[in-house]
Short mmCIF file of C-alpha atoms in Angstrom, two decimals:
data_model
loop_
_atom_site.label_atom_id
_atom_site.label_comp_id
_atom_site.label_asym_id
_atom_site.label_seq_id
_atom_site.Cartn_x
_atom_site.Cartn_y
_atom_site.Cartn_z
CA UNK A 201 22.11 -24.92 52.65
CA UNK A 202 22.27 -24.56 49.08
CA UNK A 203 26.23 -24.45 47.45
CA UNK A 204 26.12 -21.63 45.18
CA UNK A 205 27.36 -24.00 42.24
CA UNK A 206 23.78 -25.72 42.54
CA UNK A 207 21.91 -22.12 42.47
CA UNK A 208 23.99 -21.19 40.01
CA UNK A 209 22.65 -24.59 37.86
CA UNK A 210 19.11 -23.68 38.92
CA UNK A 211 18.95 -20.40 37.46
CA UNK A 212 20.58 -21.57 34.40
CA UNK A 213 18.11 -24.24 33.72
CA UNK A 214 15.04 -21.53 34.92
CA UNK A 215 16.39 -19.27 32.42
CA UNK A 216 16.40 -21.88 29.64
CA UNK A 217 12.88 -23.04 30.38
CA UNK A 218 11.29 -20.61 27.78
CA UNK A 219 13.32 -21.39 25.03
CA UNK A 220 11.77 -24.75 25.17
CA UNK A 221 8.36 -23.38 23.35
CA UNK A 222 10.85 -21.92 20.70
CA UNK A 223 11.47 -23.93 17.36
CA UNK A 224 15.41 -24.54 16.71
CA UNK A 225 16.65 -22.08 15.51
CA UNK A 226 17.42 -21.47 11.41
CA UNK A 227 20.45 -22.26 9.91
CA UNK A 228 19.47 -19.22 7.63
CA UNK A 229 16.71 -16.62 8.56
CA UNK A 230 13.84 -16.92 5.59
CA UNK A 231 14.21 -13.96 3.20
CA UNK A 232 10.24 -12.37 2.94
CA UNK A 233 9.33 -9.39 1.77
CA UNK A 234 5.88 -7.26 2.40
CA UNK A 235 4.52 -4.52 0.16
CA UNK A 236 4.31 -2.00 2.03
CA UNK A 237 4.72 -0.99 6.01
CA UNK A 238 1.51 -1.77 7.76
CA UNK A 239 1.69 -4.87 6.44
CA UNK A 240 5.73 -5.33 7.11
CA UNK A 241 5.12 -4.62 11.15
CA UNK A 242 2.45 -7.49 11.05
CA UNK A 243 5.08 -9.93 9.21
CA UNK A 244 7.69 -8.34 11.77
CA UNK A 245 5.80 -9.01 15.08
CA UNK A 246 5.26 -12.84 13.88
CA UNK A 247 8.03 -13.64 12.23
CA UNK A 248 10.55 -12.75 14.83
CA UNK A 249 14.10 -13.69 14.37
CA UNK A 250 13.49 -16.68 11.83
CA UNK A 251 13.00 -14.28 9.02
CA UNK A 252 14.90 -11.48 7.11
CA UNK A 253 12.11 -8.85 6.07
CA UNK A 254 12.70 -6.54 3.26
CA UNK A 255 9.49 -3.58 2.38
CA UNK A 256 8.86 -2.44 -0.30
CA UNK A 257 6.86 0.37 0.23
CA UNK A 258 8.82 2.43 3.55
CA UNK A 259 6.95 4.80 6.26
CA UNK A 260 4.97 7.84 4.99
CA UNK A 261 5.34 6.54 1.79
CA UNK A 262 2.54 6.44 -1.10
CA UNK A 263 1.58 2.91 -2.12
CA UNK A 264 -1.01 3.71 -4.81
CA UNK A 265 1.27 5.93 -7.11
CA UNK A 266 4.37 4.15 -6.05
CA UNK A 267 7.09 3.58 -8.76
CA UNK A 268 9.23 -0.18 -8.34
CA UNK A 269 12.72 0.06 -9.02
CA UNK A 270 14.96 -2.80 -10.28
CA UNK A 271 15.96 -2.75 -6.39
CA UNK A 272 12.54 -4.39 -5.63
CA UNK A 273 12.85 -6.78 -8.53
CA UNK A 274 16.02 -7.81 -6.95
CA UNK A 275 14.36 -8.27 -3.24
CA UNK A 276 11.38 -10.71 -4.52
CA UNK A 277 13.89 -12.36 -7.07
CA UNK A 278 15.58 -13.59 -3.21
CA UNK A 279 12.29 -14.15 -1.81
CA UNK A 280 10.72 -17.15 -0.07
CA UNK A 281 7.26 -15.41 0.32
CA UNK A 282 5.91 -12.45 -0.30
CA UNK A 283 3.16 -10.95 1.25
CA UNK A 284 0.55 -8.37 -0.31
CA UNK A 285 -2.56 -6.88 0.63
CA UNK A 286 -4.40 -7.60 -2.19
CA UNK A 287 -7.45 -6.24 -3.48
CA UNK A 288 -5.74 -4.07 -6.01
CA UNK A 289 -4.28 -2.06 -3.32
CA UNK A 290 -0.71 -2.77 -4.72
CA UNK A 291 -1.49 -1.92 -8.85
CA UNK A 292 2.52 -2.76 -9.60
CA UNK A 293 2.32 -5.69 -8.00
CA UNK A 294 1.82 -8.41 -10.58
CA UNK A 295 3.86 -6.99 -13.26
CA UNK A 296 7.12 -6.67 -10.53
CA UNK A 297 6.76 -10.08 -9.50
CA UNK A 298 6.86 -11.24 -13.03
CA UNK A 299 9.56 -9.20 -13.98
CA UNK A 300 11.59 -10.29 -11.42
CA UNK A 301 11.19 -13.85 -11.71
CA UNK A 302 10.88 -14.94 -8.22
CA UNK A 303 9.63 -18.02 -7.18
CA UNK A 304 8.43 -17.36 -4.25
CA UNK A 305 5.21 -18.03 -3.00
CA UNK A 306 2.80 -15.24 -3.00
CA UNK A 307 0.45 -14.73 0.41
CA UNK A 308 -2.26 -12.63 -0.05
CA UNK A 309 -3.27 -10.83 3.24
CA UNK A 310 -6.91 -9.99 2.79
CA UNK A 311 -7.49 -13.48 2.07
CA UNK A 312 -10.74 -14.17 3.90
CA UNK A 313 -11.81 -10.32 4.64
CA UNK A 314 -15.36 -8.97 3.14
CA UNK A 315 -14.08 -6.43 0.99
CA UNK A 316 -15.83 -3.20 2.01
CA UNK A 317 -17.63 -1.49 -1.74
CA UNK A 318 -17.70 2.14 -1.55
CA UNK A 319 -21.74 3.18 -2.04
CA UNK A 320 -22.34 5.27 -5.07
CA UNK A 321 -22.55 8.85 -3.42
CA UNK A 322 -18.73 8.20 -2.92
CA UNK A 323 -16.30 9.72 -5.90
CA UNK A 324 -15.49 6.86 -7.88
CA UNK A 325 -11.10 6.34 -9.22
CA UNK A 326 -13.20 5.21 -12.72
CA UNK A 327 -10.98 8.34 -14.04
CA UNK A 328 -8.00 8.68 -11.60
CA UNK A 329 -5.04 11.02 -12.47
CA UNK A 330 -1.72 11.03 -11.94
CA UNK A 331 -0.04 14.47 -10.31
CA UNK A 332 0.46 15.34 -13.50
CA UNK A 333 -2.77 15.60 -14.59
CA UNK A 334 -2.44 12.18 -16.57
CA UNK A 335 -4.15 9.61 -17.56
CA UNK A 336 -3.25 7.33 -14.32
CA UNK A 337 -2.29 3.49 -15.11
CA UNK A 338 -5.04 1.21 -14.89
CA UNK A 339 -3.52 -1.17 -12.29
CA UNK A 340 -4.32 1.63 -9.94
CA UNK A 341 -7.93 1.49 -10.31
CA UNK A 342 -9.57 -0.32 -7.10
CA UNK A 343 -12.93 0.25 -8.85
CA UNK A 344 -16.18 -0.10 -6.08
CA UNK A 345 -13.66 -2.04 -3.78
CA UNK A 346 -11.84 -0.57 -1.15
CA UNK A 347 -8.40 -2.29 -0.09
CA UNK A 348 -7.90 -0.30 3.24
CA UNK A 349 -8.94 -3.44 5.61
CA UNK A 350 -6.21 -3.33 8.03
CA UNK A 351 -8.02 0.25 9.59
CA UNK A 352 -10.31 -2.29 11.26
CA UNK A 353 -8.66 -3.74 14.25
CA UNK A 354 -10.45 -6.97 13.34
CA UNK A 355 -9.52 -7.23 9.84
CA UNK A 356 -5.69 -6.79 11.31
CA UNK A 357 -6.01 -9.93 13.18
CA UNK A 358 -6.87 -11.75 10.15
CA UNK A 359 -4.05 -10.35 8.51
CA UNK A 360 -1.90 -11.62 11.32
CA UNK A 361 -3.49 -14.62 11.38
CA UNK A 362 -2.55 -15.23 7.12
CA UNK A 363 0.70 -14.16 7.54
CA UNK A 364 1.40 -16.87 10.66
CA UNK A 365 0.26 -19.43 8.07
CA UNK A 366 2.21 -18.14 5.33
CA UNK A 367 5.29 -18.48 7.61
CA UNK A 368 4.39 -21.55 8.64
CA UNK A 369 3.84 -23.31 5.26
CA UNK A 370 6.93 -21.82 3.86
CA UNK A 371 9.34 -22.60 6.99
CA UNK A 372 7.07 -25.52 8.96
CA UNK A 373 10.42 -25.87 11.64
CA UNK A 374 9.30 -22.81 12.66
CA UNK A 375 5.60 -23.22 13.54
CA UNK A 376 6.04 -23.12 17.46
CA UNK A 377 7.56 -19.75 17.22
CA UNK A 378 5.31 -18.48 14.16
CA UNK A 379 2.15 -19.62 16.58
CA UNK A 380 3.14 -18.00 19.86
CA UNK A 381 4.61 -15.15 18.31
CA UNK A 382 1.05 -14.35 16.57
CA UNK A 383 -0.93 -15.39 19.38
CA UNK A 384 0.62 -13.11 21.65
CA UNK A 385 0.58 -9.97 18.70
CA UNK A 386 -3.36 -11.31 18.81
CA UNK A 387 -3.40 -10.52 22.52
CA UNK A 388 -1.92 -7.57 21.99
CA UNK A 389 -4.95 -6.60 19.28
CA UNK A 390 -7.63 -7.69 21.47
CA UNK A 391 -6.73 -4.83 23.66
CA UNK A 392 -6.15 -2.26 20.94
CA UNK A 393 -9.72 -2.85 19.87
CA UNK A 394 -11.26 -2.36 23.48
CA UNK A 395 -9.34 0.70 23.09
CA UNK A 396 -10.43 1.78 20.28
CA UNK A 397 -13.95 1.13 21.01
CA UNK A 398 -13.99 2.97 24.41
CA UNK A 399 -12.04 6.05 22.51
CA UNK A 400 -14.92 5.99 20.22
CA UNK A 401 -18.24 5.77 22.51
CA UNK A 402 -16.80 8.65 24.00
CA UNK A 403 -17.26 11.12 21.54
CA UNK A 404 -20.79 12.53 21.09
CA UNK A 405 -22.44 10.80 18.67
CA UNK A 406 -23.58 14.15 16.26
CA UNK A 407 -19.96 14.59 16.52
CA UNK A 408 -18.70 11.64 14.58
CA UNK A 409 -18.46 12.51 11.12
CA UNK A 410 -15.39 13.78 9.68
CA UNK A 411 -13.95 14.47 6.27
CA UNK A 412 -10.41 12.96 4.96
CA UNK A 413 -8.40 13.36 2.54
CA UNK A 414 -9.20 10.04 0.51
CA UNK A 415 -11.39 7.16 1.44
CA UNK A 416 -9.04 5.19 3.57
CA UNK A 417 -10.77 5.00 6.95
CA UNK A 418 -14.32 3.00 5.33
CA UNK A 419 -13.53 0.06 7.67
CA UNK A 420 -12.68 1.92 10.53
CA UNK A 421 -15.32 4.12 10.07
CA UNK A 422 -17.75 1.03 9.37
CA UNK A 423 -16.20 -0.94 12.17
CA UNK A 424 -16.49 2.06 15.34
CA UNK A 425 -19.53 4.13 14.40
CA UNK A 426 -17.95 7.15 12.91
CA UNK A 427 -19.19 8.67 9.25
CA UNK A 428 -16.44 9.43 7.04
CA UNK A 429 -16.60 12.16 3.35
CA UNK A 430 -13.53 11.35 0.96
CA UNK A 431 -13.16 13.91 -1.83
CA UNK A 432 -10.34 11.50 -3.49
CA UNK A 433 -12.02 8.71 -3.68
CA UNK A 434 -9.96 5.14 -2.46
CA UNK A 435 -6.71 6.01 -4.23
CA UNK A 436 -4.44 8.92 -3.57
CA UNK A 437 -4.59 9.29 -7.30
CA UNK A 438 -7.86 10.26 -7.57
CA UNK A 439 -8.32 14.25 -8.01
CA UNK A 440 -11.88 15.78 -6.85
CA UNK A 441 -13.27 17.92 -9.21
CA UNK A 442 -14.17 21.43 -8.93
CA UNK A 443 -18.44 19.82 -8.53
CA UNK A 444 -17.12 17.60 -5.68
CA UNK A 445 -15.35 20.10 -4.04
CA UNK A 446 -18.67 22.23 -3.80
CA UNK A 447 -20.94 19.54 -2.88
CA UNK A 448 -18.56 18.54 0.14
CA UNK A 449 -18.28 22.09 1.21
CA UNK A 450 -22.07 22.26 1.44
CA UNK A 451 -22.26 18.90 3.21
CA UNK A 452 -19.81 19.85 5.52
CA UNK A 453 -21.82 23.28 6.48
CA UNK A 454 -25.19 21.65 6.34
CA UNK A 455 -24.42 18.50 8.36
CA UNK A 456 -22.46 20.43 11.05
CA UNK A 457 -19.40 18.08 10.28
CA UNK A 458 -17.48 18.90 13.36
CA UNK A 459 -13.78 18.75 11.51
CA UNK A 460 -11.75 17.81 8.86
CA UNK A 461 -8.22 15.46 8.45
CA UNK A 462 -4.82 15.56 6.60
CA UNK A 463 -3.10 12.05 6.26
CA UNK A 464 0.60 11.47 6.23
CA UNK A 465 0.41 10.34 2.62
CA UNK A 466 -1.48 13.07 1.09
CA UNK A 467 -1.14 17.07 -0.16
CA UNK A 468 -2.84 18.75 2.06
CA UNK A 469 -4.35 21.39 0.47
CA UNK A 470 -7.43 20.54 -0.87
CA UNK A 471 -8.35 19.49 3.37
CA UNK A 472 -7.11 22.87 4.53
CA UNK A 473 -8.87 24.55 1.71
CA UNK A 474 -12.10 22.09 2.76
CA UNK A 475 -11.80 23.66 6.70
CA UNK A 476 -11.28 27.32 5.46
CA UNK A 477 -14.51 27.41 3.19
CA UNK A 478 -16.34 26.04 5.63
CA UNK A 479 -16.02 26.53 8.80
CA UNK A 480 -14.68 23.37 9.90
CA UNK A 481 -11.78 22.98 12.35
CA UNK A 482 -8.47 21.39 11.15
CA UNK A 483 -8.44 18.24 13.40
CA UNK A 484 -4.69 16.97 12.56
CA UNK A 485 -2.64 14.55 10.77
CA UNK A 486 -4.30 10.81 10.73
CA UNK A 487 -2.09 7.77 9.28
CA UNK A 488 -3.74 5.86 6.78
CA UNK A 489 -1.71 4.18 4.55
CA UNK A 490 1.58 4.02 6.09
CA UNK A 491 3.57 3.97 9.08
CA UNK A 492 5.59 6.62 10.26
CA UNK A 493 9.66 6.35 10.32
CA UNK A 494 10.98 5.15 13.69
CA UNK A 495 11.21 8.92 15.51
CA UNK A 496 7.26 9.63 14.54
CA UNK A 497 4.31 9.02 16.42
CA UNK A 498 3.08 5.68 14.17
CA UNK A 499 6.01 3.45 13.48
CA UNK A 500 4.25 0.18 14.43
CA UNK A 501 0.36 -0.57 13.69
CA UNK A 502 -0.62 -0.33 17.12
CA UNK A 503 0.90 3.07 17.31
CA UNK A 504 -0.94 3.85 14.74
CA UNK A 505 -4.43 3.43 15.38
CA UNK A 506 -3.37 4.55 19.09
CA UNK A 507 -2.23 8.00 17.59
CA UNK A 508 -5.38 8.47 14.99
CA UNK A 509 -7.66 7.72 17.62
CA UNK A 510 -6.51 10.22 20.12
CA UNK A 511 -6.40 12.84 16.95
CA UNK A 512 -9.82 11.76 16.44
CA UNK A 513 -11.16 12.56 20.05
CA UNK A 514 -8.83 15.47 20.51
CA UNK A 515 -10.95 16.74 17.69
CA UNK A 516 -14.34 16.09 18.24
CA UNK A 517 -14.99 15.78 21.70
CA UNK A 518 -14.15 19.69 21.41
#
């Protein structure tokens, strides 16, 4: 029979056996920093413990007309790599990173995605305004492209797939954790998208058209089947004119669109004005271009599209 000092041994070494995969760990953790919080839970889930993440842009917060403080400056000035989403989703971007200095090494996101262009029916941020009424700054304008790629579930994986490199180049002791830390998030993806994907095929297909607040659900929409009106435009900034307005109402009463959509980062009173003059029900909240805080119903990307997908059948399987 087995002394319990030998069991005791066993287990210890059993216990150890994962930590084998692991890199060594850091003498410091590498200092990143991502733009904005979709983006920071992807750089979370594959970075792990090796890294000290700082966001910029925090849950149910407005990265198109967001303001950098010196703050930020200060965070990429300590910087190893920063991550953005690129395609002019982040308009402050290049002139914060030069103002603060930093040499850190910039990883672009997107890098490899088809950028989705909006067609020409859809308004256009040519002339985008500030909530104010002003003239809005230029680095806002995403022109025909829209930057919204992470609301495909396979665009995410490429994200995750970027940032596991960008890790790795900037910290290559840690490439065994970097790898089967993303490969496992990947996993994880796989099934989100077979969710998705069943979520959708189950609503009628007359009933999958919706309206949002601004064009921030293209890829999805693209991606899962389901037709999606934007009075804003791609950028929060952009303000739909009194013409737009009309034509949308009219759409949305001649095309039997089923419901219509707040988001977490937008007023909501041009979509609840949208459902009143028409007819359309309210359908809920959807996140588009941030996570919720901690408490809510979206604080990690998977929660996310979990949550906007069951607002999305809730609505129009009605």
């Amino acid at each position: 029979m087995l002394s319990r000092r030998t069991l005791l041994a066993a287990a210890l070494v059993l216990g150890a056996t994962p930590a084998l995969a692991q890199s060594p760990a850091p003498a410091a953790k590498l200092p990143v920093v991502a733009s904005f919080s979709i983006l920071g839970d992807f750089v979370k889930n594959v970075g792990g413990d090796r890294i000290a993440l700082s966001t910029i842009v925090g849950p149910n917060a407005d990265t198109h007309v967001y303001q950098p403080t010196p703050n930020d400056a200060k965070k990429l000035a300590g910087a190893k790599v920063i991550f953005v989403n690129g395609l002019g989703f982040e308009g402050w971007m290049d002139r914060l990173v030069k103002a603060s200095g930093t040499k850190a090494t910039v990883v672009v996101a997107t890098k490899g995605i088809t950028p989705r262009e909006r067609s020409k029916d859809e308004p256009q941020d040519d002339d985008d305004h500030g909530p104010k009424g002003k003239k809005a700054d230029a680095g806002h304008d995403h022109g025909p492209i829209d930057p919204h790629a992470w609301q495909s579930v396979a665009n995410a994986k490429v994200y995750v797939a970027n940032v596991r490199d960008g890790l790795i180049a900037a910290d290559p002791a840690g490439k065994d954790t970097y790898t089967a830390n993303a490969a496992a998030y990947l996993a994880k993806l796989d099934q989100l998208e077979s969710e998705v994907k069943a979520a959708m095929a189950s609503i009628p297909e007359a009933n999958r058209r919706i309206i949002t607040s601004h064009d921030a659900f293209g890829y999805f929409g693209d991606a899962y089947g389901l037709k999606l009106l934007a009075p804003e435009g791609v950028s929060t900034e952009s303000e739909a004119s009194a013409k737009d307005v009309g034509k949308i109402i009219r759409q949305i009463k001649e095309q039997h669109i089923p419901a219509v959509f707040l988001e977490n980062v937008t007023n909501p009173r041009l979509i609840e004005r949208l459902g009143k003059e028409s007819g359309a029900i309210v359908g809920g909240t959807l996140y588009s271009d941030a996570l919720s805080r901690d408490n809510g119903p979206a604080s990690t990307y998977i929660d996310l599209v979990r949550y906007n997908i069951r607002q999305l059948s809730g609505a129009l399987t009605k």
